[in-house]
mmCIF file of C-alpha atoms in Angstrom:
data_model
loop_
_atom_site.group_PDB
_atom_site.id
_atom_site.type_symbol
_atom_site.label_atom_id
_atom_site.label_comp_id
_atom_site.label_asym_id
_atom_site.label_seq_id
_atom_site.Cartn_x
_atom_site.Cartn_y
_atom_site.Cartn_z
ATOM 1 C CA UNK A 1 -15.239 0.217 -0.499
ATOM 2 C CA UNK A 2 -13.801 -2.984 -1.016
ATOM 3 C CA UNK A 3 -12.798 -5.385 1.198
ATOM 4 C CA UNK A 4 -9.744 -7.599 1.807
ATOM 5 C CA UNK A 5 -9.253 -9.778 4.988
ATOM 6 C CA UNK A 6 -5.909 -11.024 6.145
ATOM 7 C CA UNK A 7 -5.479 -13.706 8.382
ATOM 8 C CA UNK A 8 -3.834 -14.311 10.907
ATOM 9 C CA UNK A 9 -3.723 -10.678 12.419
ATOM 10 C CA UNK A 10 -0.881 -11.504 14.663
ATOM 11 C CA UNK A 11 1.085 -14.614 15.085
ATOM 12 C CA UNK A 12 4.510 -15.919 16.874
ATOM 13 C CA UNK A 13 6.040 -18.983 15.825
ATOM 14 C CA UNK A 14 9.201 -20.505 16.492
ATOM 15 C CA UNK A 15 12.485 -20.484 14.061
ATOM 16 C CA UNK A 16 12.683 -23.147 11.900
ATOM 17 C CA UNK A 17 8.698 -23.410 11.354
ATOM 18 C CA UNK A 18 6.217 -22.302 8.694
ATOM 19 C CA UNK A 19 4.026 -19.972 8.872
ATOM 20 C CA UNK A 20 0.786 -19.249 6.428
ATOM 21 C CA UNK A 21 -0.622 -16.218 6.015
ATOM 22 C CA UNK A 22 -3.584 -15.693 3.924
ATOM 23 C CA UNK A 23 -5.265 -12.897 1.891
ATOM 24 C CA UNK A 24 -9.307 -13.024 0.721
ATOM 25 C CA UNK A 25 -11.025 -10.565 -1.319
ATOM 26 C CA UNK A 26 -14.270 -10.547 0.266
ATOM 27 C CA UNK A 27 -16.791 -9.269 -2.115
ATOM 28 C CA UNK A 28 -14.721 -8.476 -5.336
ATOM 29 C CA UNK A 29 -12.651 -10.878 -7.972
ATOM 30 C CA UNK A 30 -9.229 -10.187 -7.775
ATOM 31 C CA UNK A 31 -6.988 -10.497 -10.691
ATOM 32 C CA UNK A 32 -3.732 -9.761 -9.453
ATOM 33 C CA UNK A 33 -2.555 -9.925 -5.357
ATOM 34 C CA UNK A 34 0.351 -8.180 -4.169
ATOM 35 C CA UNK A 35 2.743 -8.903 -1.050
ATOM 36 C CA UNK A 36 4.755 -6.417 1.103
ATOM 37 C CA UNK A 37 6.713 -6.602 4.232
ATOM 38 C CA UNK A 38 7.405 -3.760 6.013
ATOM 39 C CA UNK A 39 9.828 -3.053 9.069
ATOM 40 C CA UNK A 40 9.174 -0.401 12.003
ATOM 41 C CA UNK A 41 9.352 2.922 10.759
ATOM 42 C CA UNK A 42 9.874 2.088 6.973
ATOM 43 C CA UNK A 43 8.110 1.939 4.326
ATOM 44 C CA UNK A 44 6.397 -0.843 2.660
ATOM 45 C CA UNK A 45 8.594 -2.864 0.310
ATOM 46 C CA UNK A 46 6.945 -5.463 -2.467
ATOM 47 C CA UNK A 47 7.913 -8.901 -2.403
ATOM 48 C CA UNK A 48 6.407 -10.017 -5.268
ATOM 49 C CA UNK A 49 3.077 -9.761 -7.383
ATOM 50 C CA UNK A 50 0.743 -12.996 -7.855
ATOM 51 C CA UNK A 51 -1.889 -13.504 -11.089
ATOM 52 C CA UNK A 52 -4.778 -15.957 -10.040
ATOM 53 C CA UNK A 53 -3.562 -19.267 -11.657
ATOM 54 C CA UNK A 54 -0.247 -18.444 -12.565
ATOM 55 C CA UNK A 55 3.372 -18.970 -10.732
ATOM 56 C CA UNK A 56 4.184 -15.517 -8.619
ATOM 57 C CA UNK A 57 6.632 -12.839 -9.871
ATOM 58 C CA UNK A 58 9.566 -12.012 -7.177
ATOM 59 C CA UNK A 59 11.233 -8.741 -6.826
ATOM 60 C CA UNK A 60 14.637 -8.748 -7.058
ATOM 61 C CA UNK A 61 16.341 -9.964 -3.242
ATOM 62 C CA UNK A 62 13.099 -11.754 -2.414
ATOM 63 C CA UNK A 63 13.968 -15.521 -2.248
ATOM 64 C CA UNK A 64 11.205 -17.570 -3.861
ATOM 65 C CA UNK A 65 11.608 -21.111 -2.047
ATOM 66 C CA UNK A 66 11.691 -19.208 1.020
ATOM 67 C CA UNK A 67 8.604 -17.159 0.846
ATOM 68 C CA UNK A 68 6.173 -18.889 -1.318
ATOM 69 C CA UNK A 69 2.824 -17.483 -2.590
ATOM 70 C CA UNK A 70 -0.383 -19.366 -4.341
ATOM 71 C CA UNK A 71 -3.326 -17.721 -5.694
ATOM 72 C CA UNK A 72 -5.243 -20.283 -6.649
ATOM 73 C CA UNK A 73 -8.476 -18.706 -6.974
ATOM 74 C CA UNK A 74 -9.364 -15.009 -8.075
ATOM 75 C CA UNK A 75 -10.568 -14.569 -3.965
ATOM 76 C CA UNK A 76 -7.740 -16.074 -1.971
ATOM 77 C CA UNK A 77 -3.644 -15.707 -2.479
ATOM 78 C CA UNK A 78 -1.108 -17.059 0.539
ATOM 79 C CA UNK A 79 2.230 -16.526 1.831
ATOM 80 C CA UNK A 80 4.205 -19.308 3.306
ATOM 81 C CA UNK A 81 7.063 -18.082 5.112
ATOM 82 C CA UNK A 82 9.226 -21.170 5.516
ATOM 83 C CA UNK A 83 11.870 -22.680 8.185
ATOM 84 C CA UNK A 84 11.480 -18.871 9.514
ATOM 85 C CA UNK A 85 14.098 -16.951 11.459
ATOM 86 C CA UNK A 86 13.773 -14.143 13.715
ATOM 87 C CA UNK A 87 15.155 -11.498 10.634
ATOM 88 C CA UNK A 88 11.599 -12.468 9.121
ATOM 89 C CA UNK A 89 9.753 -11.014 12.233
ATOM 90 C CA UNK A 90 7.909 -8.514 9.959
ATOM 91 C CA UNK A 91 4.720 -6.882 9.129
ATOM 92 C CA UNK A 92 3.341 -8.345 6.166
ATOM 93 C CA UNK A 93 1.219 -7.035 4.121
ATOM 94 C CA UNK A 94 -1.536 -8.302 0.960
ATOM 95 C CA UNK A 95 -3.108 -6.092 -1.662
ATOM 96 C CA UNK A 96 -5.703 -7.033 -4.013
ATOM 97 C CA UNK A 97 -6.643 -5.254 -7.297
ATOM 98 C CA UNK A 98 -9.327 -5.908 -10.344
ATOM 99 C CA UNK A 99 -10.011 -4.401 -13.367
ATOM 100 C CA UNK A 100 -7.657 -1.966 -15.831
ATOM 101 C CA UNK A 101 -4.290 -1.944 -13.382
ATOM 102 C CA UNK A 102 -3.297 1.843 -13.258
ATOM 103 C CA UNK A 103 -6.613 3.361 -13.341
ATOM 104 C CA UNK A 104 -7.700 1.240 -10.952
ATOM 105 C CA UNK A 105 -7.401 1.264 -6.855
ATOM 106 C CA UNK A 106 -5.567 -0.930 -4.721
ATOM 107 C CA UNK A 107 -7.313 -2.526 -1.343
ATOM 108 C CA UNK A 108 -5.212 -3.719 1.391
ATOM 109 C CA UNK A 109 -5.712 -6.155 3.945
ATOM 110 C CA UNK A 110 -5.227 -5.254 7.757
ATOM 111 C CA UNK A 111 -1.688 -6.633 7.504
ATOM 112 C CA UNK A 112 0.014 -9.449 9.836
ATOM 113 C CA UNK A 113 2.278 -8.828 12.567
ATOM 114 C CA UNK A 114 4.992 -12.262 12.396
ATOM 115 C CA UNK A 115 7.120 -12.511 14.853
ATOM 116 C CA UNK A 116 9.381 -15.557 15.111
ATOM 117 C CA UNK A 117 11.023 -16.447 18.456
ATOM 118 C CA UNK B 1 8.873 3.440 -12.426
ATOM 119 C CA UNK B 2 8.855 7.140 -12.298
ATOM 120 C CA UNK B 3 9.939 8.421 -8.653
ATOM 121 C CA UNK B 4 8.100 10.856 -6.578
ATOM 122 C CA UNK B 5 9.381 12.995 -3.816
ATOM 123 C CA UNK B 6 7.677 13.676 -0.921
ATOM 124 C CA UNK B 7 7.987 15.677 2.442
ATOM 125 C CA UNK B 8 9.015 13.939 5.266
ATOM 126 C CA UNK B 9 6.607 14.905 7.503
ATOM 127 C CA UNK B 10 3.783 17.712 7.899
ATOM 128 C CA UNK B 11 1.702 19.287 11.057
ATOM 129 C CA UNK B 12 -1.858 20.597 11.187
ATOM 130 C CA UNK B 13 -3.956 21.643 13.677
ATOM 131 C CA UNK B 14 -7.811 20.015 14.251
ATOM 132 C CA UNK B 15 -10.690 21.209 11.665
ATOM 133 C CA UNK B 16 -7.487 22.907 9.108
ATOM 134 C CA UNK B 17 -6.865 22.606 5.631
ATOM 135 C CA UNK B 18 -3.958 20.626 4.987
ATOM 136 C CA UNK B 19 -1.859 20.647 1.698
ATOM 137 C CA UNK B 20 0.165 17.740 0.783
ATOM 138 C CA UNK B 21 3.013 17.742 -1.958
ATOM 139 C CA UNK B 22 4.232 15.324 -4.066
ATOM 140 C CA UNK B 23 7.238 15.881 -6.721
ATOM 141 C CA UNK B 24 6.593 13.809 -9.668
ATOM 142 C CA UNK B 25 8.766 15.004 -12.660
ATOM 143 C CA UNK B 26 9.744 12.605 -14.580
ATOM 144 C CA UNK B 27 6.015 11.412 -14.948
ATOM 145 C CA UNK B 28 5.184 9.788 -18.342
ATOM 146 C CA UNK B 29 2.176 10.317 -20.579
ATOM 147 C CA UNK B 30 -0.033 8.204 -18.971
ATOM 148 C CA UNK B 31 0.824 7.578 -15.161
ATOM 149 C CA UNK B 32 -1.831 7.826 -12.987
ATOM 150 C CA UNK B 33 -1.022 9.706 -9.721
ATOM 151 C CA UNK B 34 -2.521 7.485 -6.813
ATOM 152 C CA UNK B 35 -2.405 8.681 -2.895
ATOM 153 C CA UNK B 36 -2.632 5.878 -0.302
ATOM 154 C CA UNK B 37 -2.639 6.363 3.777
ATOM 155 C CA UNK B 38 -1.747 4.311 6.257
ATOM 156 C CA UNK B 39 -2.601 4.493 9.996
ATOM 157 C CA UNK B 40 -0.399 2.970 12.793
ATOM 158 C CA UNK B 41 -0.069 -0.828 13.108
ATOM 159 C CA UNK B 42 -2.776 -1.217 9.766
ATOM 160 C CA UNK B 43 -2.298 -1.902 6.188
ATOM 161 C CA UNK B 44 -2.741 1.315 3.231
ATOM 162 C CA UNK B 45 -5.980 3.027 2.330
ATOM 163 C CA UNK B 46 -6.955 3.984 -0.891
ATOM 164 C CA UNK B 47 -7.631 7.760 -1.120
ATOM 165 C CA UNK B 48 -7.878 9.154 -4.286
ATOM 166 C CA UNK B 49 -6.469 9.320 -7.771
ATOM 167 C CA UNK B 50 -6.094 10.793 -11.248
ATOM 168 C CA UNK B 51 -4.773 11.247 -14.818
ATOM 169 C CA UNK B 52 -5.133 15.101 -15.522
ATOM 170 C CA UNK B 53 -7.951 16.982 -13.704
ATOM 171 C CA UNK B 54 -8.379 17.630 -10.754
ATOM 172 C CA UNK B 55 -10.322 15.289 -8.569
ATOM 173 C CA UNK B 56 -12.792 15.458 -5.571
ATOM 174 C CA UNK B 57 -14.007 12.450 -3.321
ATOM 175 C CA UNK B 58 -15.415 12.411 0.222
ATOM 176 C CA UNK B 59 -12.440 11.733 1.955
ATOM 177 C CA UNK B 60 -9.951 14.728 -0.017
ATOM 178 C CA UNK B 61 -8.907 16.070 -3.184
ATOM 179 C CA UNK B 62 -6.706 15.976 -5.802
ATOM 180 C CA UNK B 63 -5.269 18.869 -7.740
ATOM 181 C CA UNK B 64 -2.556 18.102 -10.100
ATOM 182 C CA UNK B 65 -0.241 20.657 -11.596
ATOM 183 C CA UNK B 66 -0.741 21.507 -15.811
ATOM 184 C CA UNK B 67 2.543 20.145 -16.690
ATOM 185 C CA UNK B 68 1.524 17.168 -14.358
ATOM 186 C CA UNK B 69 4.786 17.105 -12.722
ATOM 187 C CA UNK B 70 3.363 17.727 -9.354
ATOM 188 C CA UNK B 71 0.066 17.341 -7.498
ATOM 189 C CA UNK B 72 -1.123 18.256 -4.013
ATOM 190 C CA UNK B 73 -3.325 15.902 -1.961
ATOM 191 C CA UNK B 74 -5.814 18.056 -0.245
ATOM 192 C CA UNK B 75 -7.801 17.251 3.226
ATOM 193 C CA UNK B 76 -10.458 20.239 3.894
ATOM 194 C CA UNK B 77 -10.956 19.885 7.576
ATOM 195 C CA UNK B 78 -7.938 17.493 9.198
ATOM 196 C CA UNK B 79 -9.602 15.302 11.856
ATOM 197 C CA UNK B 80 -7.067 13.846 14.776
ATOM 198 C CA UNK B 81 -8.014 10.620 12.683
ATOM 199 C CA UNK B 82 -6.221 11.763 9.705
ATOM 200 C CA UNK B 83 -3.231 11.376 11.490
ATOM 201 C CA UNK B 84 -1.061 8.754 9.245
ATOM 202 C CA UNK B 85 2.014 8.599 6.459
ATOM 203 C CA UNK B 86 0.516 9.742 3.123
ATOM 204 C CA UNK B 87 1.951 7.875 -0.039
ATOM 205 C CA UNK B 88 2.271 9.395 -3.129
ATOM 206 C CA UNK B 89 2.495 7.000 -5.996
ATOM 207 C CA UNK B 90 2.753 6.792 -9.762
ATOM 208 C CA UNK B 91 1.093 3.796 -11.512
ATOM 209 C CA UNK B 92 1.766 3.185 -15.078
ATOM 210 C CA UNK B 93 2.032 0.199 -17.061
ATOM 211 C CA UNK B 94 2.951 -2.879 -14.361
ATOM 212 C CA UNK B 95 1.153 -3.984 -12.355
ATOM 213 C CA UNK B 96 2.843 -2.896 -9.273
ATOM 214 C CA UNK B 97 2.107 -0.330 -6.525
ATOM 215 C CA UNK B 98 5.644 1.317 -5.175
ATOM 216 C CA UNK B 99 5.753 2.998 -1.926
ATOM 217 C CA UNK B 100 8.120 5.574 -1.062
ATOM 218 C CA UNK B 101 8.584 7.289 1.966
ATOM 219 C CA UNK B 102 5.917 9.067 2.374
ATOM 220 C CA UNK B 103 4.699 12.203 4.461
ATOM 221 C CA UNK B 104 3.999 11.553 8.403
ATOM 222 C CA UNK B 105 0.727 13.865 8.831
ATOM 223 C CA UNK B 106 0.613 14.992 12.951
ATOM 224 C CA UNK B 107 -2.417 17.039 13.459
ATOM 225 C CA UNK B 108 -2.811 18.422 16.885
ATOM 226 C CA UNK B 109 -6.011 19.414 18.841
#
């Protein structure tokens, strides 16, 4: 199948820093990338879904200037998590889809473990 | 989107069928039914989905009820790797993929 990379796998930064995450489709063109964070033992919740070339759509709760997402090309979308605090220690998660959106399946990346100190 | 309800969790034993359920009844027309999995510490895995008919891949199947308000994600043979939560999830017209909870799969030796 399909292949997405995330990177970093794992990282720790400090409060009050940024942190980038990025998300690659490795052999496919991805229209649309999503972005989840999950906690321990819950489920994954969407932060918000990103259309190469085009400003990201938030969930609701999600705050935009904090976490903010560019997909400038159709193989790479990013997450900036800025001035981070320790709530944001989360596992975060990219998705990449192409082609028809419903009849079509979903390929995740390995995820990213943050944890902020 | 429509919701689906799932079990929390599920047991099998090594080399059993296992039957997964998923509640879907306020499905419209034309939601696909799409089942993810996702193993400790990684990110989902696509398994299998459908409209109407039933559906078979290598990794399970797919049988989905006539009025289409429930299907049943079937593994043939349950491997210890099969171990993982099991998403059931209706995709219509956004974009958007929304988990639920999920069923936590334990299959023993």
């Amino acid at each position: 199948g399909a292949v997405v990379s995330q990177h970093p796998s794992w990282v720790i930064c400090k409060s009050g820093t940024s942190v980038k995450i990025e998300c690659r489709s490795l052999d496919f063109q991805a229209t649309t990338m999503f972005w989840y964070r999950q906690f321990p033992k819950q489920s994954l919740m969407l932060m918000a879904t990103s259309n190469e070339g085009s400003k990201a759509t938030y969930e609701q709760g999600v705050e935009k200037d904090k976490f903010l997402i560019n997909h400038a090309s159709l193989t790479l979308s990013t997450l900036t998590v800025t001035s981070a605090h320790p709530e944001d220690s989360s596992f975060y998660i990219c998705s990449a889809v192409s082609g028809p959106r419903k009849n079509t399946e979903a390929f995740f990346g390995q995820g990213t473990r943050l944890t902020v100190v | 989107d429509a919701k689906t309800t799932q079990p929390n969790s599920m047991e099998s034993n090594e080399e059993e069928p296992v039957h997964l359920p998923c509640n879907h009844s306020t499905i419209s027309g034309t939601d696909y039914i799409h089942w993810y999995r996702q193993l400790p510490s990684q990110g989902p895995e696509y398994v299998i989905h459908g409209l109407t008919s039933n559906v078979n891949n290598r990794m399970a199947s797919l049988a989905i009820a006539e009025d289409r308000k429930s299907s049943t994600l079937i593994l043939h043979r349950a491997t210890l790797r099969d171990a993982a939560v099991y998403y059931c999830i209706l995709r219509g017209n956004t974009d958007k993929l929304i988990f639920g909870t999920g069923t936590r799969l334990q299959v023993f030796p």
